[in-house]
PDB file of N, CA and C in Angstrom:
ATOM      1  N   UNK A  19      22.768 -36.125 -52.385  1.00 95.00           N
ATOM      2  CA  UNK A  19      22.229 -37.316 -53.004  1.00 95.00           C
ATOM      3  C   UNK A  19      22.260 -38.444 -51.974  1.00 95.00           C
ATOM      4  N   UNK A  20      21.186 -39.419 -51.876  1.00 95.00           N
ATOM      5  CA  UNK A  20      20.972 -40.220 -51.292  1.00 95.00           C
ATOM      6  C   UNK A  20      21.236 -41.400 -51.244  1.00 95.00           C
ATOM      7  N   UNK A  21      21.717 -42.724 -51.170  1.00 96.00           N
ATOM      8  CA  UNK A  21      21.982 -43.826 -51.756  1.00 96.00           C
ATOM      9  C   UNK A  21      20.810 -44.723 -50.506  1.00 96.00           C
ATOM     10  N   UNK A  22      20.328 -45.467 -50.929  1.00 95.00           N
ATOM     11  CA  UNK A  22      19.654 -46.943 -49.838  1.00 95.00           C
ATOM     12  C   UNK A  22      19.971 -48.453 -50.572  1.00 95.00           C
ATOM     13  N   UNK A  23      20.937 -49.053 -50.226  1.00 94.00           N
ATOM     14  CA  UNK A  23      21.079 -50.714 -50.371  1.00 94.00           C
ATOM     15  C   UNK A  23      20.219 -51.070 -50.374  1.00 94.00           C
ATOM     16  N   UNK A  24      19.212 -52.132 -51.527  1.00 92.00           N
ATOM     17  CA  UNK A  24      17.967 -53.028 -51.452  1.00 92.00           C
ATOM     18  C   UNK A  24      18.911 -53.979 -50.966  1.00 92.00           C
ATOM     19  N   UNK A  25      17.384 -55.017 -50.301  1.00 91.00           N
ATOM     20  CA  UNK A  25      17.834 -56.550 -50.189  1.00 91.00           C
ATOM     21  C   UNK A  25      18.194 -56.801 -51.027  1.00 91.00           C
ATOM     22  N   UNK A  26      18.645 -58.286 -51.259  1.00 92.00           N
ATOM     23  CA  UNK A  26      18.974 -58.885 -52.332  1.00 92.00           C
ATOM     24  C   UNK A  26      16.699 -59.764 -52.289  1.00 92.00           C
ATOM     25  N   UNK A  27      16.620 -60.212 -53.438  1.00 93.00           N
ATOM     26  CA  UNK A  27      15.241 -60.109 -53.435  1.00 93.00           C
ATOM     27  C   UNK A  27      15.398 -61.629 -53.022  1.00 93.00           C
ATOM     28  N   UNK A  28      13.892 -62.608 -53.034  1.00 94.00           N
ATOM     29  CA  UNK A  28      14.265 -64.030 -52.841  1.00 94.00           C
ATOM     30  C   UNK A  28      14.361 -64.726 -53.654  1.00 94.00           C
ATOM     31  N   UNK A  29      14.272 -64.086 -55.116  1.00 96.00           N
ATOM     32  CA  UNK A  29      14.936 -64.857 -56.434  1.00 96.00           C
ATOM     33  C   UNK A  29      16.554 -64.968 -56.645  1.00 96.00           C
ATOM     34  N   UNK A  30      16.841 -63.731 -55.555  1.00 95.00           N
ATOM     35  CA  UNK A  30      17.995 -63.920 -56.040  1.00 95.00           C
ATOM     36  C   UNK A  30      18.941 -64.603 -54.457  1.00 95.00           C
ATOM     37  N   UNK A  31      18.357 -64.848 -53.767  1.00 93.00           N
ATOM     38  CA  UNK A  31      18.852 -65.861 -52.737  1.00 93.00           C
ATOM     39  C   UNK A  31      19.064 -67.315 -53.468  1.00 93.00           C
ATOM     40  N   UNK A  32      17.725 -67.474 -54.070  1.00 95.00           N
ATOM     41  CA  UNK A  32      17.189 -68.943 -54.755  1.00 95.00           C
ATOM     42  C   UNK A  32      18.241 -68.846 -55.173  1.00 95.00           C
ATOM     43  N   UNK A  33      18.939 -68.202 -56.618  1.00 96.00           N
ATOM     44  CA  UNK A  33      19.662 -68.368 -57.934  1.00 96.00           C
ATOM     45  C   UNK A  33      21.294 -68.233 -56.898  1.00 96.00           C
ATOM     46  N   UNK A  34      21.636 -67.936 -55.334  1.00 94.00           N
ATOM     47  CA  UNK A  34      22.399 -68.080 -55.557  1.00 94.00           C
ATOM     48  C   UNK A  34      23.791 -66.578 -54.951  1.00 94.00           C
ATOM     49  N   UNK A  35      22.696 -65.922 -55.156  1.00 93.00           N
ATOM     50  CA  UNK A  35      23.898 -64.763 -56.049  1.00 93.00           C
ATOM     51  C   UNK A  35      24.008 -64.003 -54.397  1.00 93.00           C
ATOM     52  N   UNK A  36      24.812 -63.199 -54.455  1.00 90.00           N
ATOM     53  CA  UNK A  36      25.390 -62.713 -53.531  1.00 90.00           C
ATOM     54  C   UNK A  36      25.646 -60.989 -53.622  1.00 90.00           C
ATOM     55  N   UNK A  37      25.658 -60.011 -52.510  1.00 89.00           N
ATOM     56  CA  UNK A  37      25.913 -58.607 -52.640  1.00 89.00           C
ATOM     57  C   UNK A  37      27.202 -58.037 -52.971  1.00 89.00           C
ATOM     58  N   UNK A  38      27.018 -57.119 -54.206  1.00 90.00           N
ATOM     59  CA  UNK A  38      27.962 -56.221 -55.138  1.00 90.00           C
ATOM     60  C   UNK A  38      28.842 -55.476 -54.320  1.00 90.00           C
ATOM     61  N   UNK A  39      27.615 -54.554 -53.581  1.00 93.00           N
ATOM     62  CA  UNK A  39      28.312 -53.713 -52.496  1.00 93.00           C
ATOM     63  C   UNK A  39      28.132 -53.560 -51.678  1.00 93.00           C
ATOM     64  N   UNK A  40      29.366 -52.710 -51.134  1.00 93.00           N
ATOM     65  CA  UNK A  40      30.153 -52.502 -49.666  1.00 93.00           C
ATOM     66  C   UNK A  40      29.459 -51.290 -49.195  1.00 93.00           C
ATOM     67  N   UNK A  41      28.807 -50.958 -47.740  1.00 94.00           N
ATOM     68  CA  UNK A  41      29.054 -49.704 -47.767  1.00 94.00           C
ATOM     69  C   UNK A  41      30.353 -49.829 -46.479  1.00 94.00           C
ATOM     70  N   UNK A  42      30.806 -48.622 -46.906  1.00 92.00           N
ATOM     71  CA  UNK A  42      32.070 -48.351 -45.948  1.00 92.00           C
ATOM     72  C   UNK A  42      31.559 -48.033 -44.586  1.00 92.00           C
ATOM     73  N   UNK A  43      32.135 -48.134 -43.654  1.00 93.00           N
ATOM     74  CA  UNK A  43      31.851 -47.633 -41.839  1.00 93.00           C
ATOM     75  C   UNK A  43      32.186 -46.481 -42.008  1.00 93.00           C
ATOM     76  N   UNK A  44      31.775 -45.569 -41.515  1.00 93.00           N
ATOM     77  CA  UNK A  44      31.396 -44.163 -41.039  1.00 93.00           C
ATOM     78  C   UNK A  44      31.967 -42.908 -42.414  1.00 93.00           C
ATOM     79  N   UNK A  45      31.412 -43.683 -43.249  1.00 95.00           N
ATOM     80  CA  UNK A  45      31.751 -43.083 -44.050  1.00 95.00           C
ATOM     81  C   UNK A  45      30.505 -42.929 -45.159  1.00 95.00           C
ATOM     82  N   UNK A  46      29.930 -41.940 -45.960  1.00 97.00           N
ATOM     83  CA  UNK A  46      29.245 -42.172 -46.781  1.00 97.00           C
ATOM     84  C   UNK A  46      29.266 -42.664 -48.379  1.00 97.00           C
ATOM     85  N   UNK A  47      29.652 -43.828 -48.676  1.00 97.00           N
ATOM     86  CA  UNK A  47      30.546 -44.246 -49.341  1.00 97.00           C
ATOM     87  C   UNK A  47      30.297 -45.561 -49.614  1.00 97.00           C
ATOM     88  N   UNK A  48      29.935 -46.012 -51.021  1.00 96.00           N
ATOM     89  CA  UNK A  48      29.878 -47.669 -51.131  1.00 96.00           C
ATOM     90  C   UNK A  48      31.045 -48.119 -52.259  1.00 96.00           C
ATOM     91  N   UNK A  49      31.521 -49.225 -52.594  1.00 96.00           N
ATOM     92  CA  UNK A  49      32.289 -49.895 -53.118  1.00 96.00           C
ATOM     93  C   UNK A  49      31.584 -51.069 -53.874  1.00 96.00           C
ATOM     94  N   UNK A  50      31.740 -50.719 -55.087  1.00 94.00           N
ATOM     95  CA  UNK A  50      30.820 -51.952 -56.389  1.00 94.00           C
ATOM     96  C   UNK A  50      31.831 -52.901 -56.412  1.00 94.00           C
ATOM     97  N   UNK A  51      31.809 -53.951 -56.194  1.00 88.00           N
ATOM     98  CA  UNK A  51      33.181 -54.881 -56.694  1.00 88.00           C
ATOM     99  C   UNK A  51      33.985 -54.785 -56.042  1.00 88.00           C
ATOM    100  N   UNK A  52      35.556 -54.800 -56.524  1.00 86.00           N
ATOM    101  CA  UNK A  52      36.938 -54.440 -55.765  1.00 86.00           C
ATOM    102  C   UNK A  52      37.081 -53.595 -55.845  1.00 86.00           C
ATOM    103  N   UNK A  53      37.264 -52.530 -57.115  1.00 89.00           N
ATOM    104  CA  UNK A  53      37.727 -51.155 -56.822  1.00 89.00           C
ATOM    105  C   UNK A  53      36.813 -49.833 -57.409  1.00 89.00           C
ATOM    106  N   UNK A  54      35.300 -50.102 -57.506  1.00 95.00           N
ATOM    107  CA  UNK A  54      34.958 -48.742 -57.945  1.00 95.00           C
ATOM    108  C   UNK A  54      34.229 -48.078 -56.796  1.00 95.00           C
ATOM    109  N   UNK A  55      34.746 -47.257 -56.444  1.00 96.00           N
ATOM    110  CA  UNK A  55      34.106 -46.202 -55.053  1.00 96.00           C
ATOM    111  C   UNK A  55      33.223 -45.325 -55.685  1.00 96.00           C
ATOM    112  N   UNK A  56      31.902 -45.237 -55.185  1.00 97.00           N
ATOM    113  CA  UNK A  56      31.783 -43.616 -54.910  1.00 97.00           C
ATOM    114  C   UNK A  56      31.285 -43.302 -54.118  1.00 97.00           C
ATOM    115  N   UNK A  57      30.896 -41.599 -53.831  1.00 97.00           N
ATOM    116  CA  UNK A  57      30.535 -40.936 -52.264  1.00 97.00           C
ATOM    117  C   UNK A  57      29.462 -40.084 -52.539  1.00 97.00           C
ATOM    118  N   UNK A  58      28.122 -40.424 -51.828  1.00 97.00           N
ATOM    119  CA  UNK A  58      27.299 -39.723 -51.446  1.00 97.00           C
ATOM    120  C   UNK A  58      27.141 -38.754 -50.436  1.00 97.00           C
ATOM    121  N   UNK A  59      26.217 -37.903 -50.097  1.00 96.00           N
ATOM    122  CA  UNK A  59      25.841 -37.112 -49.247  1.00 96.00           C
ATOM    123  C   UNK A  59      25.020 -38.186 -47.944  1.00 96.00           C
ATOM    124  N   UNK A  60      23.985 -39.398 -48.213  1.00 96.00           N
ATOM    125  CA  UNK A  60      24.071 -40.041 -47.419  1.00 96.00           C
ATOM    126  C   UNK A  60      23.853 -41.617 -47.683  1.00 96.00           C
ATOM    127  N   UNK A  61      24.217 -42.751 -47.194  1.00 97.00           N
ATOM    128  CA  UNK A  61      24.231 -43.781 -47.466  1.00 97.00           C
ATOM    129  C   UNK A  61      23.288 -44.739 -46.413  1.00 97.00           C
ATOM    130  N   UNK A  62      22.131 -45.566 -46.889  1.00 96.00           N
ATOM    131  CA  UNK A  62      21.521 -46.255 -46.053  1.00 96.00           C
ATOM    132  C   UNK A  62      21.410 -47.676 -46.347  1.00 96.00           C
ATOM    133  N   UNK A  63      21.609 -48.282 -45.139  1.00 93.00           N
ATOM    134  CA  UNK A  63      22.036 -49.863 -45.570  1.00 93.00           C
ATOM    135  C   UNK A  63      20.186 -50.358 -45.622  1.00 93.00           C
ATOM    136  N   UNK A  64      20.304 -52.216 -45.965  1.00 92.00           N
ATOM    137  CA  UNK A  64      19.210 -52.637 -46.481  1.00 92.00           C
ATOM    138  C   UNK A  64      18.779 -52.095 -45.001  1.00 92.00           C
ATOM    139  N   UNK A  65      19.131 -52.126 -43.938  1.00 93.00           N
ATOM    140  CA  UNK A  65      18.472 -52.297 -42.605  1.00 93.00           C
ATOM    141  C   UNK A  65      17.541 -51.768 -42.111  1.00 93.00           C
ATOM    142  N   UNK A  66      17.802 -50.255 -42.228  1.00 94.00           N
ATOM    143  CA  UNK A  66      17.205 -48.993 -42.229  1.00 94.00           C
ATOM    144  C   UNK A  66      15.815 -48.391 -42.533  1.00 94.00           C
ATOM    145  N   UNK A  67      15.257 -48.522 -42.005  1.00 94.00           N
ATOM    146  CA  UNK A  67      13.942 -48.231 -42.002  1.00 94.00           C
ATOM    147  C   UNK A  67      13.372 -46.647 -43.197  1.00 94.00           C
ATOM    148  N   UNK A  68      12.450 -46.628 -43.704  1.00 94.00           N
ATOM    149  CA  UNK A  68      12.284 -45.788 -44.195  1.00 94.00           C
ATOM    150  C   UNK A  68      11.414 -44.721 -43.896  1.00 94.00           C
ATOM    151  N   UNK A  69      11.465 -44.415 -42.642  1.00 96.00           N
ATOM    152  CA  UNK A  69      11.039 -43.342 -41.768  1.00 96.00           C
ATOM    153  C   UNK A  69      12.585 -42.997 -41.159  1.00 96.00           C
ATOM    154  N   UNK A  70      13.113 -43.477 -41.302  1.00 96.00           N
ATOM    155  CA  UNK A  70      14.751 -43.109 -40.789  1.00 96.00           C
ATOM    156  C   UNK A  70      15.192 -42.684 -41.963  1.00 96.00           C
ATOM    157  N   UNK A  71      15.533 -42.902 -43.035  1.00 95.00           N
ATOM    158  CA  UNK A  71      15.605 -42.500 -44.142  1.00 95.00           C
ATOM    159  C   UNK A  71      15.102 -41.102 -44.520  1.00 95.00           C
ATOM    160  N   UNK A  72      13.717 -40.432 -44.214  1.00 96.00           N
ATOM    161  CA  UNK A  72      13.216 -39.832 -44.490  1.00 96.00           C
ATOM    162  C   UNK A  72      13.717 -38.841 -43.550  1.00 96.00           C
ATOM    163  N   UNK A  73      13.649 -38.687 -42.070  1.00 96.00           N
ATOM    164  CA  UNK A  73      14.325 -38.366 -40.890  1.00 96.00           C
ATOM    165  C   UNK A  73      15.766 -37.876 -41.290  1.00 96.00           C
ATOM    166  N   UNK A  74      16.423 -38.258 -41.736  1.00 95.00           N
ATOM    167  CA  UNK A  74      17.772 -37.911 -42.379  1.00 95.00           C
ATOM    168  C   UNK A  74      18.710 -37.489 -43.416  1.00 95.00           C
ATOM    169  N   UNK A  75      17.456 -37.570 -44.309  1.00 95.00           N
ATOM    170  CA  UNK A  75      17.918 -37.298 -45.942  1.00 95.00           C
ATOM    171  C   UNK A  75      17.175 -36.052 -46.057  1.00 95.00           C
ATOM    172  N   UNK A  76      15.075 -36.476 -45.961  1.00 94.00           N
ATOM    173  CA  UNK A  76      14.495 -35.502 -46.608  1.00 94.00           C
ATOM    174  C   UNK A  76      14.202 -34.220 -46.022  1.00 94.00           C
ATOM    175  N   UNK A  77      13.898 -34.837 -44.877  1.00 95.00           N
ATOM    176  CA  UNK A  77      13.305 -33.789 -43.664  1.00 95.00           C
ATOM    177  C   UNK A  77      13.975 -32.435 -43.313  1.00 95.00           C
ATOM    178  N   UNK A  78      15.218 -32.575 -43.336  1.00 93.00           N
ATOM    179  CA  UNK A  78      15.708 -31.223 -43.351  1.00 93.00           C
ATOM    180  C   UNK A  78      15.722 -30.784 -44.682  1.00 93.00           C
ATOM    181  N   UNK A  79      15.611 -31.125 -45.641  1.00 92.00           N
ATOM    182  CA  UNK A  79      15.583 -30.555 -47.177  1.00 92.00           C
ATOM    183  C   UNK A  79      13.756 -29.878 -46.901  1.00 92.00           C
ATOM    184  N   UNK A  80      13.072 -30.375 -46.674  1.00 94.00           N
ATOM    185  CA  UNK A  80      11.793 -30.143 -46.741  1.00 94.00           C
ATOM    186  C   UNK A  80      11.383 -28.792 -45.832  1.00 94.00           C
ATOM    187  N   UNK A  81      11.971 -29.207 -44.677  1.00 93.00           N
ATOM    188  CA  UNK A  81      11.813 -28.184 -43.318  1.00 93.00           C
ATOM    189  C   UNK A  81      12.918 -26.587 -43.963  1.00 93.00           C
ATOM    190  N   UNK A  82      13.540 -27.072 -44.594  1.00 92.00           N
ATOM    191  CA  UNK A  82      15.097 -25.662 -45.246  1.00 92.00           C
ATOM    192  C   UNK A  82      13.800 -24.780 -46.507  1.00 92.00           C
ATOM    193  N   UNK A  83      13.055 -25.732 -47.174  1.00 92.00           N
ATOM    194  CA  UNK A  83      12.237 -25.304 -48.110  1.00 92.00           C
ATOM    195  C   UNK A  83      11.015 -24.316 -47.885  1.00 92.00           C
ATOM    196  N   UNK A  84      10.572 -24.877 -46.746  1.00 93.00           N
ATOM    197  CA  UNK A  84       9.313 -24.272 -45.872  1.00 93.00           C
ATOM    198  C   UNK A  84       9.554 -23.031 -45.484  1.00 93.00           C
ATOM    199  N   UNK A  85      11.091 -22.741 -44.825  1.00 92.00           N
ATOM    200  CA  UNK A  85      11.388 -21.597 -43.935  1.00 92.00           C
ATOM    201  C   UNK A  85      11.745 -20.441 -45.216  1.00 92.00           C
ATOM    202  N   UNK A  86      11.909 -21.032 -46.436  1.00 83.00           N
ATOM    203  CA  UNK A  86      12.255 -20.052 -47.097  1.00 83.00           C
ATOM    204  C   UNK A  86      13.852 -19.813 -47.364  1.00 83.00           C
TER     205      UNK A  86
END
């Protein structure tokens, strides 16, 4: 399973508000709040392009499918 951090949008810059979660360093793993963890297979911050995304999550799922 995949996780990708959205921006925060620019309504919600306007209003103020600020990001929920954490993702952890080298770990696949975000943090809601103070204490609820959980762990994915991979985690992508807002940064991340979505050809990198695809490159890393789908592509070998797709290419594993093809070969049979």
């Amino acid at each position: 399973v995949a996780l990708r951090i959205r921006p925060l949008s620019s309504r919600e810059h306007i209003n103020g508000e600020t990001e929920c979660v954490t993702q952890l360093p080298g770990v696949p793993q975000i943090v809601i709040g103070a204490d609820r963890a959980f762990t994915f297979d991979y985690v992508f911050s807002p940064e991340v392009s979505q050809e990198q995304v695809y490159n890393d999550a789908i592509r070998p799922l797709v290419t594993q499918f093809l070969q049979g």
